[in-house]
PDB file of C-alpha atoms and ligand atoms in Angstrom:
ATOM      1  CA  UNK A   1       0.000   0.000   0.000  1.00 45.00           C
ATOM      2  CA  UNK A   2       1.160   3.956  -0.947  1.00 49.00           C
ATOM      3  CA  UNK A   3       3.088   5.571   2.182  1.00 49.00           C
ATOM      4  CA  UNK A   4       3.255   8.635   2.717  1.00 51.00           C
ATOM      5  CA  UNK A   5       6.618   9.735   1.473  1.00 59.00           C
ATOM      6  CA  UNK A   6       7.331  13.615   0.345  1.00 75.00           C
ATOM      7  CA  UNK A   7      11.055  12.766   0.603  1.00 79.00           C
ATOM      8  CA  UNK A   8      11.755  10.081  -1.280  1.00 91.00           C
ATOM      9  CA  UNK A   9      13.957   9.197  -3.945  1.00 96.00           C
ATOM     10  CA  UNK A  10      12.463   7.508  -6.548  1.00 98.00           C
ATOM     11  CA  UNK A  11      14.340   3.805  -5.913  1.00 98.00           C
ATOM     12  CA  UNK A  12      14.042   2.910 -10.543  1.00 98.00           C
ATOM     13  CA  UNK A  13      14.261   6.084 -12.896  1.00 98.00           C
ATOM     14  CA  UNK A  14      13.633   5.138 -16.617  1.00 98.00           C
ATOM     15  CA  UNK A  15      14.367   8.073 -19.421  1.00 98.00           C
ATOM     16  CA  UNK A  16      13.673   8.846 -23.531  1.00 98.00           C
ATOM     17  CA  UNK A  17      16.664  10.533 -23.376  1.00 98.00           C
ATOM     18  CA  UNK A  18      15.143  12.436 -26.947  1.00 97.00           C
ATOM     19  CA  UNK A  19      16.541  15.431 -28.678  1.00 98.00           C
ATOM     20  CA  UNK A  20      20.465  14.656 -29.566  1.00 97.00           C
ATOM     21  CA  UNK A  21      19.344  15.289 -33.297  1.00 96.00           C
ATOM     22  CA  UNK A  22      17.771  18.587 -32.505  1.00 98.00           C
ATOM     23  CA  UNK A  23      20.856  19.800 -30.009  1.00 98.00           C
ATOM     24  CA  UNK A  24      23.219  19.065 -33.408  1.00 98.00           C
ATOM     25  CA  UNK A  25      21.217  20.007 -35.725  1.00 98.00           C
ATOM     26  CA  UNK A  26      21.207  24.045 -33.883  1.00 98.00           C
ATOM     27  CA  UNK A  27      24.877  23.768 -34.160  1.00 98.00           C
ATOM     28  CA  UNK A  28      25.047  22.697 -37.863  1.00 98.00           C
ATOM     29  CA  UNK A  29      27.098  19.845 -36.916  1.00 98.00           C
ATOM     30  CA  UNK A  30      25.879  16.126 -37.859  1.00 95.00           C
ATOM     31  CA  UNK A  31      23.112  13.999 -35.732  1.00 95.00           C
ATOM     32  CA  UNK A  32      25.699  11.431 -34.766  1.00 95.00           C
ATOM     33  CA  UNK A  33      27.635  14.329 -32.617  1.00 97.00           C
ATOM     34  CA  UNK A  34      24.218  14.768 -30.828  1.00 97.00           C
ATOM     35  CA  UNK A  35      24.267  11.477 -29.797  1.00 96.00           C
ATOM     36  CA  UNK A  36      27.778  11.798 -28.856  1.00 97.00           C
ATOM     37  CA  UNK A  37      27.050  14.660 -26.335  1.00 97.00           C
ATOM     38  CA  UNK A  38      24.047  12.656 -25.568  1.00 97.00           C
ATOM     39  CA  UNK A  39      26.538   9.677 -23.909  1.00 96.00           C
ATOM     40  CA  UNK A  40      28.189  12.656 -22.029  1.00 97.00           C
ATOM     41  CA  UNK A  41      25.060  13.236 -20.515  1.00 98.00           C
ATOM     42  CA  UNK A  42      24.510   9.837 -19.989  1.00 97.00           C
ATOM     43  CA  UNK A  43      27.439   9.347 -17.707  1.00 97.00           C
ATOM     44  CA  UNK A  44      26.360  12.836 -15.844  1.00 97.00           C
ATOM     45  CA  UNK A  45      23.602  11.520 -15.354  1.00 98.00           C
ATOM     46  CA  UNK A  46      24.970   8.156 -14.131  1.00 98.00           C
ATOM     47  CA  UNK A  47      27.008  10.309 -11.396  1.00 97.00           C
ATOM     48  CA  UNK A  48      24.128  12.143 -10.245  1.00 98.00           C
ATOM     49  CA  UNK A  49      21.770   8.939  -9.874  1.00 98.00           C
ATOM     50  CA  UNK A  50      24.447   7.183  -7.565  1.00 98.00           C
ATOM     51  CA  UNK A  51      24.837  10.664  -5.739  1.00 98.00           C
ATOM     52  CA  UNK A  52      21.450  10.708  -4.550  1.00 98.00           C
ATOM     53  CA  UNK A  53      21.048   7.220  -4.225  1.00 97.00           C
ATOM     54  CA  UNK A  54      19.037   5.992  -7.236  1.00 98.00           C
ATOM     55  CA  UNK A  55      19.419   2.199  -7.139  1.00 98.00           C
ATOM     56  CA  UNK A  56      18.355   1.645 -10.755  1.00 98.00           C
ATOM     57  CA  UNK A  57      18.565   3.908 -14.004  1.00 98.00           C
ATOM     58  CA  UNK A  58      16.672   2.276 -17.301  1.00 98.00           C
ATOM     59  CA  UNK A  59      17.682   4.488 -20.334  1.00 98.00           C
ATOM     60  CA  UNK A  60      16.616   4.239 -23.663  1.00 97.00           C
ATOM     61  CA  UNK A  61      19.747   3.806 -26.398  1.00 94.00           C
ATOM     62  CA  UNK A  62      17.403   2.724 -29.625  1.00 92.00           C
ATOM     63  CA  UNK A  63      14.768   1.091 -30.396  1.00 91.00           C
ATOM     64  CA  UNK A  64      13.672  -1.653 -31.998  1.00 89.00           C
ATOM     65  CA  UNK A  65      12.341   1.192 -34.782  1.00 89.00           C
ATOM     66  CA  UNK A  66      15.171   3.129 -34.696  1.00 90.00           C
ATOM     67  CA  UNK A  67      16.694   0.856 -37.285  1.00 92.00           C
ATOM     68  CA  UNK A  68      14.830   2.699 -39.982  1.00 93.00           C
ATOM     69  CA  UNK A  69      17.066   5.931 -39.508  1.00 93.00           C
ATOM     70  CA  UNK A  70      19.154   6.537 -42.494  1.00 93.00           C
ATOM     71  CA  UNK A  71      21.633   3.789 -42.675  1.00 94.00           C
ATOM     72  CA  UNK A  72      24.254   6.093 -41.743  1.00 93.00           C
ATOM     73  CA  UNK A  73      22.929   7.531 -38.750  1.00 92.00           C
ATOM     74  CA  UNK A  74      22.409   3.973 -37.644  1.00 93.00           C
ATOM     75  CA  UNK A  75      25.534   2.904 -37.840  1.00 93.00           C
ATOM     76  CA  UNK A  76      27.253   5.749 -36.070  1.00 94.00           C
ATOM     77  CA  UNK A  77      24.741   4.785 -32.969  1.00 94.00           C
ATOM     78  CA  UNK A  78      25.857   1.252 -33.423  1.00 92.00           C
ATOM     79  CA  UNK A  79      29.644   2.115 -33.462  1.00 93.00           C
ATOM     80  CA  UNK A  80      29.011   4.793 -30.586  1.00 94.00           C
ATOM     81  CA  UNK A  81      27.648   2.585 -28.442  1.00 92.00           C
ATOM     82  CA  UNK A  82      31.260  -0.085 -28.837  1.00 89.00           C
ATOM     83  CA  UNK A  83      33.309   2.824 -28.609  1.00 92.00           C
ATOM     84  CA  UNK A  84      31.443   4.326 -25.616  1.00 92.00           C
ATOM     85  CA  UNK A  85      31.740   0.367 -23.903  1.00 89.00           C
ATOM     86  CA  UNK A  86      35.605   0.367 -24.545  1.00 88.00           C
ATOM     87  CA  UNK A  87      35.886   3.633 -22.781  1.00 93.00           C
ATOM     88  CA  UNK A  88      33.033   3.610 -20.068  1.00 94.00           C
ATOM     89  CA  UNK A  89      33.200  -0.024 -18.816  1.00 95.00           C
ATOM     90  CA  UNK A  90      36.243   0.731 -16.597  1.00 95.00           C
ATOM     91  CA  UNK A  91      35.166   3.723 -14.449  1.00 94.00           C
ATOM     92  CA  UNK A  92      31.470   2.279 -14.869  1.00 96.00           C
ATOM     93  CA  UNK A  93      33.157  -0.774 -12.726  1.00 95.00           C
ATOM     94  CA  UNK A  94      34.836   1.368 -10.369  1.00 95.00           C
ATOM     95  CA  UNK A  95      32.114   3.390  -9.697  1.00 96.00           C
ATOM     96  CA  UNK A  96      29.838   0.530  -8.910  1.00 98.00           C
ATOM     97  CA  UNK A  97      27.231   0.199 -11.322  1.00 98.00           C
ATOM     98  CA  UNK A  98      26.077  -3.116 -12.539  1.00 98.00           C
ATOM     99  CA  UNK A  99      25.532  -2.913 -16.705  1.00 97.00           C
ATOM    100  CA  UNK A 100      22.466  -5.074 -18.078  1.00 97.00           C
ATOM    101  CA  UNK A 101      21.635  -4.417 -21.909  1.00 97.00           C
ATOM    102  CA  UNK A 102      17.846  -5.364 -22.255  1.00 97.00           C
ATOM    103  CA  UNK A 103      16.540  -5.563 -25.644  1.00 97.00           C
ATOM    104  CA  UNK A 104      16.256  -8.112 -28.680  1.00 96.00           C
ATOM    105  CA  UNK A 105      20.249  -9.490 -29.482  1.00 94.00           C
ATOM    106  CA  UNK A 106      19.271 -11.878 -32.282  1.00 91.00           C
ATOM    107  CA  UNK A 107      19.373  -8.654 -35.417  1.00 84.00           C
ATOM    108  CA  UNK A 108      23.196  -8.164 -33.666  1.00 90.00           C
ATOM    109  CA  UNK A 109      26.820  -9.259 -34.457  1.00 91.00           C
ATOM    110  CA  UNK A 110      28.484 -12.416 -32.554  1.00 95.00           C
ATOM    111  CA  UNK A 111      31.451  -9.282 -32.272  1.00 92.00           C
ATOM    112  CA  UNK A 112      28.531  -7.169 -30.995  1.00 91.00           C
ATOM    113  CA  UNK A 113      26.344  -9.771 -28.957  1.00 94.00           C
ATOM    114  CA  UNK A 114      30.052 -10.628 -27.143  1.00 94.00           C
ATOM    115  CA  UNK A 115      30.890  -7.173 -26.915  1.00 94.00           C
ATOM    116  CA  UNK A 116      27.701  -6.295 -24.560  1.00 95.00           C
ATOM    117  CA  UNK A 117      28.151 -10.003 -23.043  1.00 96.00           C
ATOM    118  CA  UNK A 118      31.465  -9.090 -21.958  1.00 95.00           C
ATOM    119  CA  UNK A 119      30.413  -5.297 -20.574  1.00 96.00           C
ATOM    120  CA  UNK A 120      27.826  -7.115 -18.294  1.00 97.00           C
ATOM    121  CA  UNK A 121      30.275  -9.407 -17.074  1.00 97.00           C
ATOM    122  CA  UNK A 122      32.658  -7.185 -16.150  1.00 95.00           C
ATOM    123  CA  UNK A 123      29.959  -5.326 -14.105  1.00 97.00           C
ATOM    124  CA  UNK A 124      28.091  -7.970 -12.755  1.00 96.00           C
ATOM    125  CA  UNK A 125      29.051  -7.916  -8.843  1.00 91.00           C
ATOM    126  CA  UNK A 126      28.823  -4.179  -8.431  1.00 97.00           C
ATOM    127  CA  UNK A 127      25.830  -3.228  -6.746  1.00 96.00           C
ATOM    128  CA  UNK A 128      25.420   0.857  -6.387  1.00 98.00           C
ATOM    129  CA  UNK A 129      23.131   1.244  -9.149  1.00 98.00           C
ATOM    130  CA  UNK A 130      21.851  -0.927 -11.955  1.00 98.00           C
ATOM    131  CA  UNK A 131      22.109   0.940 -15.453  1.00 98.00           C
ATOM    132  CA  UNK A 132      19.702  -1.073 -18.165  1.00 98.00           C
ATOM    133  CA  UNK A 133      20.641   0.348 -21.655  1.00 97.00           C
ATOM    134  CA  UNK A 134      17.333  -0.566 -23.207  1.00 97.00           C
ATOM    135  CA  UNK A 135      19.241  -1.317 -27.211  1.00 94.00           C
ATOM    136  CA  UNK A 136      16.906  -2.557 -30.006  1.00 94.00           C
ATOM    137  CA  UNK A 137      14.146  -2.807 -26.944  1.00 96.00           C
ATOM    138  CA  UNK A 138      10.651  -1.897 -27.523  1.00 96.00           C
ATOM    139  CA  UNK A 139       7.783  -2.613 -25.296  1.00 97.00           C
ATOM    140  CA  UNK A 140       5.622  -4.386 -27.590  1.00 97.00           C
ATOM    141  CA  UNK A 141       8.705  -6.633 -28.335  1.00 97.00           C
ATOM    142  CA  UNK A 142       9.119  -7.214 -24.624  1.00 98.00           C
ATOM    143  CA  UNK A 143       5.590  -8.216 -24.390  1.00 98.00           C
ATOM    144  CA  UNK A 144       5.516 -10.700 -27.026  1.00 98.00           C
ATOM    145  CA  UNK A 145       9.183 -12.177 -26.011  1.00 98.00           C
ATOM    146  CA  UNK A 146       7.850 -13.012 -22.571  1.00 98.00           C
ATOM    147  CA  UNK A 147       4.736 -14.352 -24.284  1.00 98.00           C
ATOM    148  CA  UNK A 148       6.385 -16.825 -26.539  1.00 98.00           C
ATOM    149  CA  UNK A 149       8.672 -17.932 -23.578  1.00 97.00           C
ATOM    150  CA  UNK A 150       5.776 -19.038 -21.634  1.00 98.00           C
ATOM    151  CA  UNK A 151       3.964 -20.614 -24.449  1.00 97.00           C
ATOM    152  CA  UNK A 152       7.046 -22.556 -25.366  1.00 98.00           C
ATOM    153  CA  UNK A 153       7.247 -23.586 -21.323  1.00 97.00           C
ATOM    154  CA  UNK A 154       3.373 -24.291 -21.779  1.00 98.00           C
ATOM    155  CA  UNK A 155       2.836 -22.162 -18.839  1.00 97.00           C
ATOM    156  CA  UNK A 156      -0.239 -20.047 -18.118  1.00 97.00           C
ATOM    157  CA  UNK A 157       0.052 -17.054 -19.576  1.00 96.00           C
ATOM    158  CA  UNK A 158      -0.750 -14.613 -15.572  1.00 97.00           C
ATOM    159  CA  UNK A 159       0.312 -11.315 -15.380  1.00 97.00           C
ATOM    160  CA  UNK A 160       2.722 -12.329 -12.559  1.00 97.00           C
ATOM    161  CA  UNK A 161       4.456 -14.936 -14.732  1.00 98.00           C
ATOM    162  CA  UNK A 162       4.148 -12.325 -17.545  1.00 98.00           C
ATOM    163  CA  UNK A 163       6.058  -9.564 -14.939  1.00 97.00           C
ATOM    164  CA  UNK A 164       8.308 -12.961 -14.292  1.00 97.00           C
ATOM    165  CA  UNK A 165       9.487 -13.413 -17.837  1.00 98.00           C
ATOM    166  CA  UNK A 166       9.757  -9.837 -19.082  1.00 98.00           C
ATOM    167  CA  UNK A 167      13.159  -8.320 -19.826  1.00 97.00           C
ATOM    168  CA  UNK A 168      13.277  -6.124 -16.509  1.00 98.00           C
ATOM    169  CA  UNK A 169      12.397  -9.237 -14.684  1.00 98.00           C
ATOM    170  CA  UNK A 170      16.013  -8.253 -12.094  1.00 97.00           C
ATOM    171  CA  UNK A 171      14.464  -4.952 -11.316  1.00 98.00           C
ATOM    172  CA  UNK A 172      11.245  -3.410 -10.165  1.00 98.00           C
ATOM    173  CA  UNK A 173       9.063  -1.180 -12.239  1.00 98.00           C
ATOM    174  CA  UNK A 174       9.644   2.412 -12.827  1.00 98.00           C
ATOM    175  CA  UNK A 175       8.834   5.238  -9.872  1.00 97.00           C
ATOM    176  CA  UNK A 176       9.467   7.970 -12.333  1.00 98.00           C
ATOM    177  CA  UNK A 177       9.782   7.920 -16.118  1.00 98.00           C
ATOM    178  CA  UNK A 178      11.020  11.348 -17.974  1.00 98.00           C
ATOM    179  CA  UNK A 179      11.235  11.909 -21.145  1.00 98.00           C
ATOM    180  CA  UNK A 180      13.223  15.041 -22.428  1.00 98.00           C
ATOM    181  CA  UNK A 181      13.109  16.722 -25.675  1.00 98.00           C
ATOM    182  CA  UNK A 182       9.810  18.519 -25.162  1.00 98.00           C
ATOM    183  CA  UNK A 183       7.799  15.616 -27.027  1.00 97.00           C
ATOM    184  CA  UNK A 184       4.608  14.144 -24.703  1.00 97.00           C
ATOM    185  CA  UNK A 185       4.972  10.431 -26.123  1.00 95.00           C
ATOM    186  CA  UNK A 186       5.812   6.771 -24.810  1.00 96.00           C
ATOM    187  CA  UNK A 187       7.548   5.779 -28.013  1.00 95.00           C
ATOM    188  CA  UNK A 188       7.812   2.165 -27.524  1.00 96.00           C
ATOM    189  CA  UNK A 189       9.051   2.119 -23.878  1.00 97.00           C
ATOM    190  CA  UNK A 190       8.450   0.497 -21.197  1.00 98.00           C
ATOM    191  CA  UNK A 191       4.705  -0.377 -22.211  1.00 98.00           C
ATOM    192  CA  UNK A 192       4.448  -2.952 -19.015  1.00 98.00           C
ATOM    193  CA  UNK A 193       6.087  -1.525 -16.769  1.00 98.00           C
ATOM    194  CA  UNK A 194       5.455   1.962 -16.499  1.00 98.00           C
ATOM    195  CA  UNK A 195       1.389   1.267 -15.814  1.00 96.00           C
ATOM    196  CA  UNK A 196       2.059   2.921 -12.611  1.00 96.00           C
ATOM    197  CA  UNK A 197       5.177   5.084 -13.144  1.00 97.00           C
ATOM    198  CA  UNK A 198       5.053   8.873 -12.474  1.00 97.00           C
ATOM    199  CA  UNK A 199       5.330  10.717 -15.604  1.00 97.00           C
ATOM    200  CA  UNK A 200       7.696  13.622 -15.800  1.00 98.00           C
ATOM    201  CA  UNK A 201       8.206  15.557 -19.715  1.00 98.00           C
ATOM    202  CA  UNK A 202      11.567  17.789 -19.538  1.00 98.00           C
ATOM    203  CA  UNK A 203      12.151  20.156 -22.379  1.00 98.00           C
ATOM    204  CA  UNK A 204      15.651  20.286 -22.150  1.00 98.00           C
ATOM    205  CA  UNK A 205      17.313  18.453 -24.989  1.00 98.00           C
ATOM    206  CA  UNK A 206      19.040  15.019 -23.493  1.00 98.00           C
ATOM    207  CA  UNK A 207      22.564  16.579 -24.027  1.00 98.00           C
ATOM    208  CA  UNK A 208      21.691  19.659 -21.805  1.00 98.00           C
ATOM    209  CA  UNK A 209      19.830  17.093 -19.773  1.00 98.00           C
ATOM    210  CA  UNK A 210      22.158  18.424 -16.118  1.00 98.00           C
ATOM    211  CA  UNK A 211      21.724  17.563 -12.412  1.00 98.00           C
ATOM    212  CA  UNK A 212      19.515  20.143 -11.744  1.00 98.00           C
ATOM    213  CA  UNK A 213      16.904  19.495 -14.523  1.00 98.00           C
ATOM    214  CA  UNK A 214      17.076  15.748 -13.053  1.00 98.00           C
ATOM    215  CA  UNK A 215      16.440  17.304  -9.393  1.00 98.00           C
ATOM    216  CA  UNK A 216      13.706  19.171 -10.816  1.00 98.00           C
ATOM    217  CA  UNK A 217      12.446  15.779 -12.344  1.00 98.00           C
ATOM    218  CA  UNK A 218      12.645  14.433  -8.333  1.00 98.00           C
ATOM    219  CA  UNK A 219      10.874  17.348  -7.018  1.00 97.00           C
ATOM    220  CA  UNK A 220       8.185  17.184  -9.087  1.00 95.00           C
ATOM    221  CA  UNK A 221       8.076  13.665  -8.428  1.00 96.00           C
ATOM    222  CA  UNK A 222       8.150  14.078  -4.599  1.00 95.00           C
ATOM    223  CA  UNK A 223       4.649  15.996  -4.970  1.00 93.00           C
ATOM    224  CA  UNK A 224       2.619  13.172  -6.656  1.00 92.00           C
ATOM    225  CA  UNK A 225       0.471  11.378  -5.186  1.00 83.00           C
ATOM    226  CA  UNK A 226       0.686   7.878  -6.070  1.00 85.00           C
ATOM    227  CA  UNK A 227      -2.587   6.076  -5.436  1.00 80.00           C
ATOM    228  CA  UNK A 228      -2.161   2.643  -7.627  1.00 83.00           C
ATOM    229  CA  UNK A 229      -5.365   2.523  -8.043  1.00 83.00           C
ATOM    230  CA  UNK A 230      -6.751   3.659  -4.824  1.00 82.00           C
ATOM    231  CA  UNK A 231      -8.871   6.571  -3.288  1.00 80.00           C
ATOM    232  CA  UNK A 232      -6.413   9.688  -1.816  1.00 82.00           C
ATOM    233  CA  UNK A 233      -8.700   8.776   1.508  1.00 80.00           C
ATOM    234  CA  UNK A 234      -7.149   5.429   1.759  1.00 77.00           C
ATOM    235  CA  UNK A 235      -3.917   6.540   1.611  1.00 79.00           C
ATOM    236  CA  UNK A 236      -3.779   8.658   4.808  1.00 69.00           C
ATOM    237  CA  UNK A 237      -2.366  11.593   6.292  1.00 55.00           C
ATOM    238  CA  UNK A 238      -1.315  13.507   2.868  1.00 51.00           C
ATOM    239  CA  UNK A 239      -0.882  10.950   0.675  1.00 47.00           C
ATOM    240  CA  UNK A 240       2.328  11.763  -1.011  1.00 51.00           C
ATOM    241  CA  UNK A 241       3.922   9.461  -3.283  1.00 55.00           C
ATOM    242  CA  UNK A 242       5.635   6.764  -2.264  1.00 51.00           C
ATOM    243  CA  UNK A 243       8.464   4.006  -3.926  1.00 54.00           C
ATOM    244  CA  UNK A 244       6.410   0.854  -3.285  1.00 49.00           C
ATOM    245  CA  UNK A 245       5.828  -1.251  -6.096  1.00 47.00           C
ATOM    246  CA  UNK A 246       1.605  -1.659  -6.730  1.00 44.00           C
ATOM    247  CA  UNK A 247       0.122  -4.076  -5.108  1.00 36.00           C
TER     248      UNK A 247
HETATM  249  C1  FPP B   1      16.822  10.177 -29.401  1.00 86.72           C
HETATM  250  O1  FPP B   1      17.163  11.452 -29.888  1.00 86.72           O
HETATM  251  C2  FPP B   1      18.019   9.485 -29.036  1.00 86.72           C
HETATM  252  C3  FPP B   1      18.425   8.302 -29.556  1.00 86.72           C
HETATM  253  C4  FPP B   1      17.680   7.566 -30.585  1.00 86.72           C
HETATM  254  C5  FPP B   1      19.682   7.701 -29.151  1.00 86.72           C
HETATM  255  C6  FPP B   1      19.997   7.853 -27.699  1.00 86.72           C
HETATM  256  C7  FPP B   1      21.400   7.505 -27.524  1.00 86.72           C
HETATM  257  C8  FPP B   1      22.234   8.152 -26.702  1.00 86.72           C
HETATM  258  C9  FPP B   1      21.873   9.202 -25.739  1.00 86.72           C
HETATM  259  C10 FPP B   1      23.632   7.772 -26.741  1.00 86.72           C
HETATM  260  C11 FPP B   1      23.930   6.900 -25.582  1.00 86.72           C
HETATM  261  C12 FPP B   1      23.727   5.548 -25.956  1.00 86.72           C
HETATM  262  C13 FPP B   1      24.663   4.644 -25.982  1.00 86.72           C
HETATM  263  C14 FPP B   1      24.819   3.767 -24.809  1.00 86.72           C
HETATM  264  C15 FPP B   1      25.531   4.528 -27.144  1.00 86.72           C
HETATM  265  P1  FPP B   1      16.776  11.821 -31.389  1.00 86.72           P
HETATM  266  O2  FPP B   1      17.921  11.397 -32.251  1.00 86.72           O
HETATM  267  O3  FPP B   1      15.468  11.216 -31.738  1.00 86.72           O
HETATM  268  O4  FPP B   1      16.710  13.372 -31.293  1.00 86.72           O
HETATM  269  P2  FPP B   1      15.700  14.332 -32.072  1.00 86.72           P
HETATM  270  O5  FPP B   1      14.324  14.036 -31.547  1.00 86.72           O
HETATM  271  O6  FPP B   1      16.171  15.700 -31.681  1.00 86.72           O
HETATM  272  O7  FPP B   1      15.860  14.054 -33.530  1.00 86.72           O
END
């Protein structure tokens, strides 16, 4: 049941971290160096989750649509994101943060698929925060994946072995999801398990995406009032959101 908690840090923060395109495009400069200020950001915003004591940070690196950006623009992402592991892995390690990449591997390269394998390896004791980079992920996907799994198991198909066999089965839903970029759209993300996520829509484009837009993104957070489903009355005293998963 919803606590009152005016305090709290959301414990699972999930973002659309939207708008490299538009921050390069301003400058005149190409998409792809969008995205690479957008990993800058990324690891900002890594810092600043394990400052305040996030325990989990869900970002979302491309989608399973995504692959129908020009072919160029797609393979930048896809070389960014093995450049960015080379470099990041180490201080990613020492900082404490346990790597999961959740998303659909078959459409990738053995030299890829080992690449990520290896990255999540390397990470897997650490236990300050859990990043899940969300690459060629889409809800929908998600959905059907853990369908098939149970079908093939010839379980019944329950929400809680649904929840069970989803990709984010290691963590618990979302508190608070934010998308940035000024756009008011799921896009794909998180479809299950944001039903009762806080919503939070940041203008800032994800590069300019700084600790203080993200504690804005907390405050506004801390004055929901998260009822999963039930009356503000039977929450007591004020009400104020709280980190509990629904019951
Ligand atoms: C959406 O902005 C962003 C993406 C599709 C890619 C997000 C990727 C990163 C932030 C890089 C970090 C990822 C890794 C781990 C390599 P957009 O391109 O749709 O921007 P726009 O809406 O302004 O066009």
């Amino acid at each position: 049941m919803a606590t009152s908690n005016a305090n709290a840090v959301p414990h699972h923060i999930a973002i659309v971290m939207d708008g490299n395109g538009r921050w390069a495009t301003r400058r005149f400069l190409p998409r792809i160096a969008g995205h690479r200020q957008g990993v800058g950001a990324l690891n900002r915003c890594v810092q600043a989750c394990i400052a305040r004591g996030v325990a989990v940070l869900t970002v979302f690196a491309f989608s399973s649509e995504n692959w129908n950006r020009p072919a160029e623009e797609v393979s930048g992402l896809l070389e960014l994101l093995g450049l960015s592991l080379a470099r990041e892995v180490p201080s990613l390690k020492a900082n404490g943060v346990q790597l999961h990449f959740v998303g659909d591997r078959q459409r990738l390269s053995e030299k890829f698929k080992a690449g990520l394998a290896q990255a999540e390896a390397a990470t897997a004791g650490n236990e300050r925060l859990i990043l899940n980079v969300c690459f060629n992920y889409g809800g929908r996907w998600d959905v059907a994946q853990a369908a098939r799994k149970l079908s093939a198991e010839g379980l019944e198909i329950t929400e809680l072995a649904l929840d069970r066999a989803m990709a984010l089965a290691h963590v618990p839903d979302p508190d608070l999801l934010i998308r940035t970029g000024g756009e008011m759209r799921i896009s794909n993300f998180l479809l299950w398990q944001a039903a009762y996520s806080e919503l939070h829509f940041s203008d800032k484009l994800w590069p300019d995406f700084d600790d203080a837009a993200l504690d804005a993104a907390i405050e506004v957070f801390r004055t929901r009032e998260r009822r999963f489903g039930q009356t503000s009355a039977q929450l007591g005293s004020d009400g104020k959101n709280s980190t509990q998963k629904a019951a």
